[in-house]
Amino acid sequence: MTIDVFWRIPTHGEPSSHRNRTPHRGDWFPGDDTKAKPGSVGGTGQGYIDYVAEIARAAEISGFQGGLIPSFPMTDEPWVISSLLARETSTFRFMIPFQPGFLNPVVAARMTASLQRATGGRALYNIITGGGGPAQLWWGDSASHDDRYGRTTEFLDVLKGVWNGGPFSYHGKFYQVEDAGLAHPLSQEEYPEIYFSGSSDVALASASKHADYYLTWLEPFEQLREKFDRVKARTQTLGRKIKCAIRVDIIARPTEEEAWAEIEKGFNSLSREALDKFQNPDASDSVGAARQRGNRPTTINSYKDLIIEPNVWSGFSLLRGGQTNGIVGSYEQVAERLDQLVALGADAFILASTPHLEEAYRVGEEVLPLLRGKTDTAILRAVG
């Protein structure tokens, strides 16, 4: 058995640590009113894309397969960043997240095939369908939850149908094409692997049809076991097999005490307003986000109140936004918890920690070798 391990590329800037939101790296950082010199990191004159490229190279050197390039209203555009980083790396794979409703599937097929041709097949997808509420309206998308997943399914039907040259016709609720297909030589490129996110029944149905990897945030381990079993059972009814992947932030240090000290310092620097917003988030119809919120305590007075399992802390979004649950511990403990997730059915991980540059080296050098050593020296898929 082999697993893939990806890193995250911070296309929205980042603080210098989990315990300090300033100074920041990148042109800006969400929630920070101070601005660095445009186009530079912290006003130093180094271009922001240079810093992002440095992270990608660090991840490549440290044994990661590639990196997730996040897509939110506050980020740079992942398609553009992928093209730029392609010239800065050799084996690094670009996991491009996008919401299918915002691209025509035939155009998306041509864009992706072009990127595959230019990079030797290093592009892959993280299909996201959106969490609804104000965040979805930012994109100009008012489609209902179930319609968004129906649109995603049709989008992937069309994209896959035209990939190998066609002619392909399709008459769905959201997309209609006639005799479409990629031209040679684009039609000869490798179809991208698909990582698919979503926790609702309609999301699992769409993932079962099209995904190579079902991608989820970290949840309590038994909840993940149930989720993995459910999506694999759905996929088997279609005569397919699907792998599972987990997106998780980690804080790994030589000792458990040092790791929790990072969390404590970060928590103690939070304002009451930040805690109130954490406990009363904006409206969303995301089932995955609701599952994360369901693990939070009603009263939070200490960082310890957010420890929901051994080495699992449910307050990461307080420190840097994004998902809630992450793993905290010594190098050995973090590796052990990742191994436990592999035993539950995980076939791939997207890991992250702040700051992404230094932590790519730390995790690659201190955690990944321990994970590899637990079962088999070839458990990590070879890079390249």
PDB file of N, CA, C and O in Angstrom, residues 4 6 65-69 78-79 82 91-98 112 115-116 119 121-127 163 190-196 212-213 215 348 350 381:
ATOM      1  N   ASP A   4      -0.419   9.051  -0.658  1.00  0.00           N
ATOM      2  CA  ASP A   4       0.067  10.348  -1.122  1.00  0.00           C
ATOM      3  C   ASP A   4      -0.066  11.354   0.011  1.00  0.00           C
ATOM      4  O   ASP A   4      -1.080  11.363   0.725  1.00  0.00           O
ATOM      5  N   PHE A   6       0.198  15.492   0.560  1.00  0.00           N
ATOM      6  CA  PHE A   6       0.307  16.816  -0.041  1.00  0.00           C
ATOM      7  C   PHE A   6       0.482  17.872   1.052  1.00  0.00           C
ATOM      8  O   PHE A   6       0.147  17.651   2.210  1.00  0.00           O
ATOM      9  N   GLN A  65       4.001  14.970  -2.277  1.00  0.00           N
ATOM     10  CA  GLN A  65       3.646  14.764  -3.672  1.00  0.00           C
ATOM     11  C   GLN A  65       3.387  16.077  -4.402  1.00  0.00           C
ATOM     12  O   GLN A  65       3.676  16.200  -5.584  1.00  0.00           O
ATOM     13  N   GLY A  66       2.823  17.007  -3.689  1.00  0.00           N
ATOM     14  CA  GLY A  66       2.467  18.273  -4.299  1.00  0.00           C
ATOM     15  C   GLY A  66       1.771  19.124  -3.266  1.00  0.00           C
ATOM     16  O   GLY A  66       1.980  18.949  -2.066  1.00  0.00           O
ATOM     17  N   GLY A  67       0.914  20.051  -3.731  1.00  0.00           N
ATOM     18  CA  GLY A  67       0.271  20.937  -2.788  1.00  0.00           C
ATOM     19  C   GLY A  67      -1.113  21.355  -3.219  1.00  0.00           C
ATOM     20  O   GLY A  67      -1.404  21.500  -4.412  1.00  0.00           O
ATOM     21  N   LEU A  68      -1.980  21.540  -2.226  1.00  0.00           N
ATOM     22  CA  LEU A  68      -3.294  22.132  -2.444  1.00  0.00           C
ATOM     23  C   LEU A  68      -3.131  23.640  -2.536  1.00  0.00           C
ATOM     24  O   LEU A  68      -2.482  24.254  -1.689  1.00  0.00           O
ATOM     25  N   ILE A  69      -3.727  24.230  -3.559  1.00  0.00           N
ATOM     26  CA  ILE A  69      -3.659  25.671  -3.764  1.00  0.00           C
ATOM     27  C   ILE A  69      -5.052  26.224  -3.479  1.00  0.00           C
ATOM     28  O   ILE A  69      -5.931  26.173  -4.331  1.00  0.00           O
ATOM     29  N   PRO A  78      -6.141  29.847  -8.205  1.00  0.00           N
ATOM     30  CA  PRO A  78      -5.307  28.635  -8.257  1.00  0.00           C
ATOM     31  C   PRO A  78      -4.825  28.248  -9.651  1.00  0.00           C
ATOM     32  O   PRO A  78      -3.714  27.744  -9.788  1.00  0.00           O
ATOM     33  N   TRP A  79      -5.642  28.458 -10.684  1.00  0.00           N
ATOM     34  CA  TRP A  79      -5.191  28.102 -12.025  1.00  0.00           C
ATOM     35  C   TRP A  79      -3.949  28.917 -12.407  1.00  0.00           C
ATOM     36  O   TRP A  79      -3.002  28.385 -12.992  1.00  0.00           O
ATOM     37  N   SER A  82      -0.872  27.864 -10.237  1.00  0.00           N
ATOM     38  CA  SER A  82      -0.336  26.580 -10.696  1.00  0.00           C
ATOM     39  C   SER A  82       0.582  26.765 -11.892  1.00  0.00           C
ATOM     40  O   SER A  82       1.661  26.163 -11.973  1.00  0.00           O
ATOM     41  N   THR A  91       8.696  18.050  -9.875  1.00  0.00           N
ATOM     42  CA  THR A  91       7.771  16.929  -9.676  1.00  0.00           C
ATOM     43  C   THR A  91       6.520  17.338  -8.921  1.00  0.00           C
ATOM     44  O   THR A  91       5.573  16.558  -8.820  1.00  0.00           O
ATOM     45  N   PHE A  92       6.490  18.533  -8.393  1.00  0.00           N
ATOM     46  CA  PHE A  92       5.407  19.027  -7.552  1.00  0.00           C
ATOM     47  C   PHE A  92       4.094  19.028  -8.320  1.00  0.00           C
ATOM     48  O   PHE A  92       3.982  19.593  -9.404  1.00  0.00           O
ATOM     49  N   ARG A  93       3.064  18.388  -7.739  1.00  0.00           N
ATOM     50  CA  ARG A  93       1.757  18.296  -8.381  1.00  0.00           C
ATOM     51  C   ARG A  93       0.825  19.371  -7.826  1.00  0.00           C
ATOM     52  O   ARG A  93       0.835  19.655  -6.640  1.00  0.00           O
ATOM     53  N   PHE A  94      -0.012  19.934  -8.687  1.00  0.00           N
ATOM     54  CA  PHE A  94      -0.861  21.065  -8.342  1.00  0.00           C
ATOM     55  C   PHE A  94      -2.291  20.590  -8.143  1.00  0.00           C
ATOM     56  O   PHE A  94      -2.966  20.197  -9.095  1.00  0.00           O
ATOM     57  N   MET A  95      -2.765  20.628  -6.894  1.00  0.00           N
ATOM     58  CA  MET A  95      -4.149  20.287  -6.608  1.00  0.00           C
ATOM     59  C   MET A  95      -4.971  21.569  -6.703  1.00  0.00           C
ATOM     60  O   MET A  95      -4.895  22.438  -5.844  1.00  0.00           O
ATOM     61  N   ILE A  96      -5.762  21.671  -7.759  1.00  0.00           N
ATOM     62  CA  ILE A  96      -6.490  22.899  -8.074  1.00  0.00           C
ATOM     63  C   ILE A  96      -7.926  22.772  -7.600  1.00  0.00           C
ATOM     64  O   ILE A  96      -8.694  21.969  -8.127  1.00  0.00           O
ATOM     65  N   PRO A  97      -8.325  23.560  -6.597  1.00  0.00           N
ATOM     66  CA  PRO A  97      -9.722  23.534  -6.164  1.00  0.00           C
ATOM     67  C   PRO A  97     -10.552  24.502  -6.999  1.00  0.00           C
ATOM     68  O   PRO A  97     -10.115  25.610  -7.288  1.00  0.00           O
ATOM     69  N   PHE A  98     -11.723  24.073  -7.385  1.00  0.00           N
ATOM     70  CA  PHE A  98     -12.616  25.005  -8.057  1.00  0.00           C
ATOM     71  C   PHE A  98     -14.052  24.509  -7.951  1.00  0.00           C
ATOM     72  O   PHE A  98     -14.308  23.326  -7.753  1.00  0.00           O
ATOM     73  N   THR A 112      -7.309  22.372 -18.491  1.00  0.00           N
ATOM     74  CA  THR A 112      -6.599  21.346 -17.733  1.00  0.00           C
ATOM     75  C   THR A 112      -5.670  20.542 -18.618  1.00  0.00           C
ATOM     76  O   THR A 112      -4.524  20.250 -18.244  1.00  0.00           O
ATOM     77  N   LEU A 115      -2.597  22.470 -19.268  1.00  0.00           N
ATOM     78  CA  LEU A 115      -1.703  22.465 -18.121  1.00  0.00           C
ATOM     79  C   LEU A 115      -1.016  21.113 -17.982  1.00  0.00           C
ATOM     80  O   LEU A 115       0.183  21.038 -17.668  1.00  0.00           O
ATOM     81  N   GLN A 116      -1.742  20.039 -18.241  1.00  0.00           N
ATOM     82  CA  GLN A 116      -1.124  18.713 -18.206  1.00  0.00           C
ATOM     83  C   GLN A 116      -0.007  18.599 -19.237  1.00  0.00           C
ATOM     84  O   GLN A 116       1.076  18.065 -18.962  1.00  0.00           O
ATOM     85  N   THR A 119       3.100  20.597 -18.128  1.00  0.00           N
ATOM     86  CA  THR A 119       3.791  20.216 -16.889  1.00  0.00           C
ATOM     87  C   THR A 119       4.109  18.730 -16.797  1.00  0.00           C
ATOM     88  O   THR A 119       4.633  18.281 -15.777  1.00  0.00           O
ATOM     89  N   GLY A 121       1.791  16.321 -16.860  1.00  0.00           N
ATOM     90  CA  GLY A 121       0.718  15.625 -16.151  1.00  0.00           C
ATOM     91  C   GLY A 121       0.687  15.854 -14.658  1.00  0.00           C
ATOM     92  O   GLY A 121       0.328  14.953 -13.901  1.00  0.00           O
ATOM     93  N   ARG A 122       1.003  17.065 -14.215  1.00  0.00           N
ATOM     94  CA  ARG A 122       1.093  17.315 -12.768  1.00  0.00           C
ATOM     95  C   ARG A 122      -0.151  17.972 -12.175  1.00  0.00           C
ATOM     96  O   ARG A 122      -0.165  18.324 -11.002  1.00  0.00           O
ATOM     97  N   ALA A 123      -1.219  18.128 -12.958  1.00  0.00           N
ATOM     98  CA  ALA A 123      -2.425  18.772 -12.445  1.00  0.00           C
ATOM     99  C   ALA A 123      -3.422  17.739 -11.930  1.00  0.00           C
ATOM    100  O   ALA A 123      -3.554  16.647 -12.477  1.00  0.00           O
ATOM    101  N   LEU A 124      -4.114  18.089 -10.859  1.00  0.00           N
ATOM    102  CA  LEU A 124      -5.234  17.291 -10.359  1.00  0.00           C
ATOM    103  C   LEU A 124      -6.244  18.228  -9.735  1.00  0.00           C
ATOM    104  O   LEU A 124      -5.946  19.388  -9.462  1.00  0.00           O
ATOM    105  N   TYR A 125      -7.458  17.722  -9.530  1.00  0.00           N
ATOM    106  CA  TYR A 125      -8.564  18.555  -9.083  1.00  0.00           C
ATOM    107  C   TYR A 125      -8.916  18.315  -7.623  1.00  0.00           C
ATOM    108  O   TYR A 125      -8.867  17.187  -7.135  1.00  0.00           O
ATOM    109  N   ASN A 126      -9.332  19.391  -6.952  1.00  0.00           N
ATOM    110  CA  ASN A 126     -10.114  19.288  -5.723  1.00  0.00           C
ATOM    111  C   ASN A 126     -11.458  19.925  -6.038  1.00  0.00           C
ATOM    112  O   ASN A 126     -11.583  21.157  -6.047  1.00  0.00           O
ATOM    113  N   ILE A 127     -12.459  19.098  -6.315  1.00  0.00           N
ATOM    114  CA  ILE A 127     -13.778  19.597  -6.677  1.00  0.00           C
ATOM    115  C   ILE A 127     -14.521  20.005  -5.407  1.00  0.00           C
ATOM    116  O   ILE A 127     -14.731  19.199  -4.500  1.00  0.00           O
ATOM    117  N   TRP A 163     -13.097  14.669 -22.933  1.00  0.00           N
ATOM    118  CA  TRP A 163     -11.650  14.627 -22.732  1.00  0.00           C
ATOM    119  C   TRP A 163     -10.923  13.873 -23.833  1.00  0.00           C
ATOM    120  O   TRP A 163      -9.869  14.319 -24.311  1.00  0.00           O
ATOM    121  N   GLU A 190      -3.179  12.871 -19.890  1.00  0.00           N
ATOM    122  CA  GLU A 190      -3.743  12.066 -18.806  1.00  0.00           C
ATOM    123  C   GLU A 190      -4.868  12.825 -18.107  1.00  0.00           C
ATOM    124  O   GLU A 190      -4.722  13.988 -17.746  1.00  0.00           O
ATOM    125  N   TYR A 191      -6.003  12.151 -17.922  1.00  0.00           N
ATOM    126  CA  TYR A 191      -7.130  12.748 -17.219  1.00  0.00           C
ATOM    127  C   TYR A 191      -6.734  12.977 -15.758  1.00  0.00           C
ATOM    128  O   TYR A 191      -6.139  12.106 -15.126  1.00  0.00           O
ATOM    129  N   PRO A 192      -7.033  14.134 -15.191  1.00  0.00           N
ATOM    130  CA  PRO A 192      -6.565  14.434 -13.833  1.00  0.00           C
ATOM    131  C   PRO A 192      -7.269  13.594 -12.774  1.00  0.00           C
ATOM    132  O   PRO A 192      -8.454  13.278 -12.897  1.00  0.00           O
ATOM    133  N   GLU A 193      -6.518  13.239 -11.736  1.00  0.00           N
ATOM    134  CA  GLU A 193      -7.148  12.629 -10.573  1.00  0.00           C
ATOM    135  C   GLU A 193      -8.093  13.642  -9.940  1.00  0.00           C
ATOM    136  O   GLU A 193      -7.823  14.844  -9.940  1.00  0.00           O
ATOM    137  N   ILE A 194      -9.191  13.136  -9.368  1.00  0.00           N
ATOM    138  CA  ILE A 194     -10.200  14.006  -8.782  1.00  0.00           C
ATOM    139  C   ILE A 194     -10.318  13.730  -7.292  1.00  0.00           C
ATOM    140  O   ILE A 194     -10.626  12.609  -6.877  1.00  0.00           O
ATOM    141  N   TYR A 195     -10.039  14.767  -6.497  1.00  0.00           N
ATOM    142  CA  TYR A 195     -10.346  14.768  -5.064  1.00  0.00           C
ATOM    143  C   TYR A 195     -11.664  15.521  -4.908  1.00  0.00           C
ATOM    144  O   TYR A 195     -11.826  16.619  -5.450  1.00  0.00           O
ATOM    145  N   PHE A 196     -12.598  14.939  -4.173  1.00  0.00           N
ATOM    146  CA  PHE A 196     -13.963  15.472  -4.128  1.00  0.00           C
ATOM    147  C   PHE A 196     -14.366  15.720  -2.684  1.00  0.00           C
ATOM    148  O   PHE A 196     -14.242  14.830  -1.834  1.00  0.00           O
ATOM    149  N   ASP A 212     -11.839  10.025  -7.628  1.00  0.00           N
ATOM    150  CA  ASP A 212     -10.802   9.031  -7.334  1.00  0.00           C
ATOM    151  C   ASP A 212     -10.534   8.993  -5.838  1.00  0.00           C
ATOM    152  O   ASP A 212     -10.254   7.934  -5.277  1.00  0.00           O
ATOM    153  N   TYR A 213     -10.609  10.177  -5.197  1.00  0.00           N
ATOM    154  CA  TYR A 213     -10.403  10.298  -3.752  1.00  0.00           C
ATOM    155  C   TYR A 213     -11.557  11.092  -3.166  1.00  0.00           C
ATOM    156  O   TYR A 213     -11.886  12.186  -3.656  1.00  0.00           O
ATOM    157  N   LEU A 215     -12.466  13.391  -0.289  1.00  0.00           N
ATOM    158  CA  LEU A 215     -11.680  14.245   0.597  1.00  0.00           C
ATOM    159  C   LEU A 215     -12.552  14.828   1.695  1.00  0.00           C
ATOM    160  O   LEU A 215     -13.613  15.411   1.428  1.00  0.00           O
ATOM    161  N   ALA A 348      -4.676   9.091   1.545  1.00  0.00           N
ATOM    162  CA  ALA A 348      -3.908  10.300   1.218  1.00  0.00           C
ATOM    163  C   ALA A 348      -4.200  11.361   2.269  1.00  0.00           C
ATOM    164  O   ALA A 348      -5.240  11.326   2.951  1.00  0.00           O
ATOM    165  N   ILE A 350      -3.737  15.792   3.026  1.00  0.00           N
ATOM    166  CA  ILE A 350      -3.279  17.150   2.742  1.00  0.00           C
ATOM    167  C   ILE A 350      -2.948  17.755   4.099  1.00  0.00           C
ATOM    168  O   ILE A 350      -3.836  18.011   4.916  1.00  0.00           O
ATOM    169  N   ARG A 381       4.135   7.170  -1.582  1.00  0.00           N
ATOM    170  CA  ARG A 381       4.372   7.018  -3.019  1.00  0.00           C
ATOM    171  C   ARG A 381       5.598   7.828  -3.405  1.00  0.00           C
ATOM    172  O   ARG A 381       5.772   8.972  -2.994  1.00  0.00           O
TER     173      ARG A 381
END
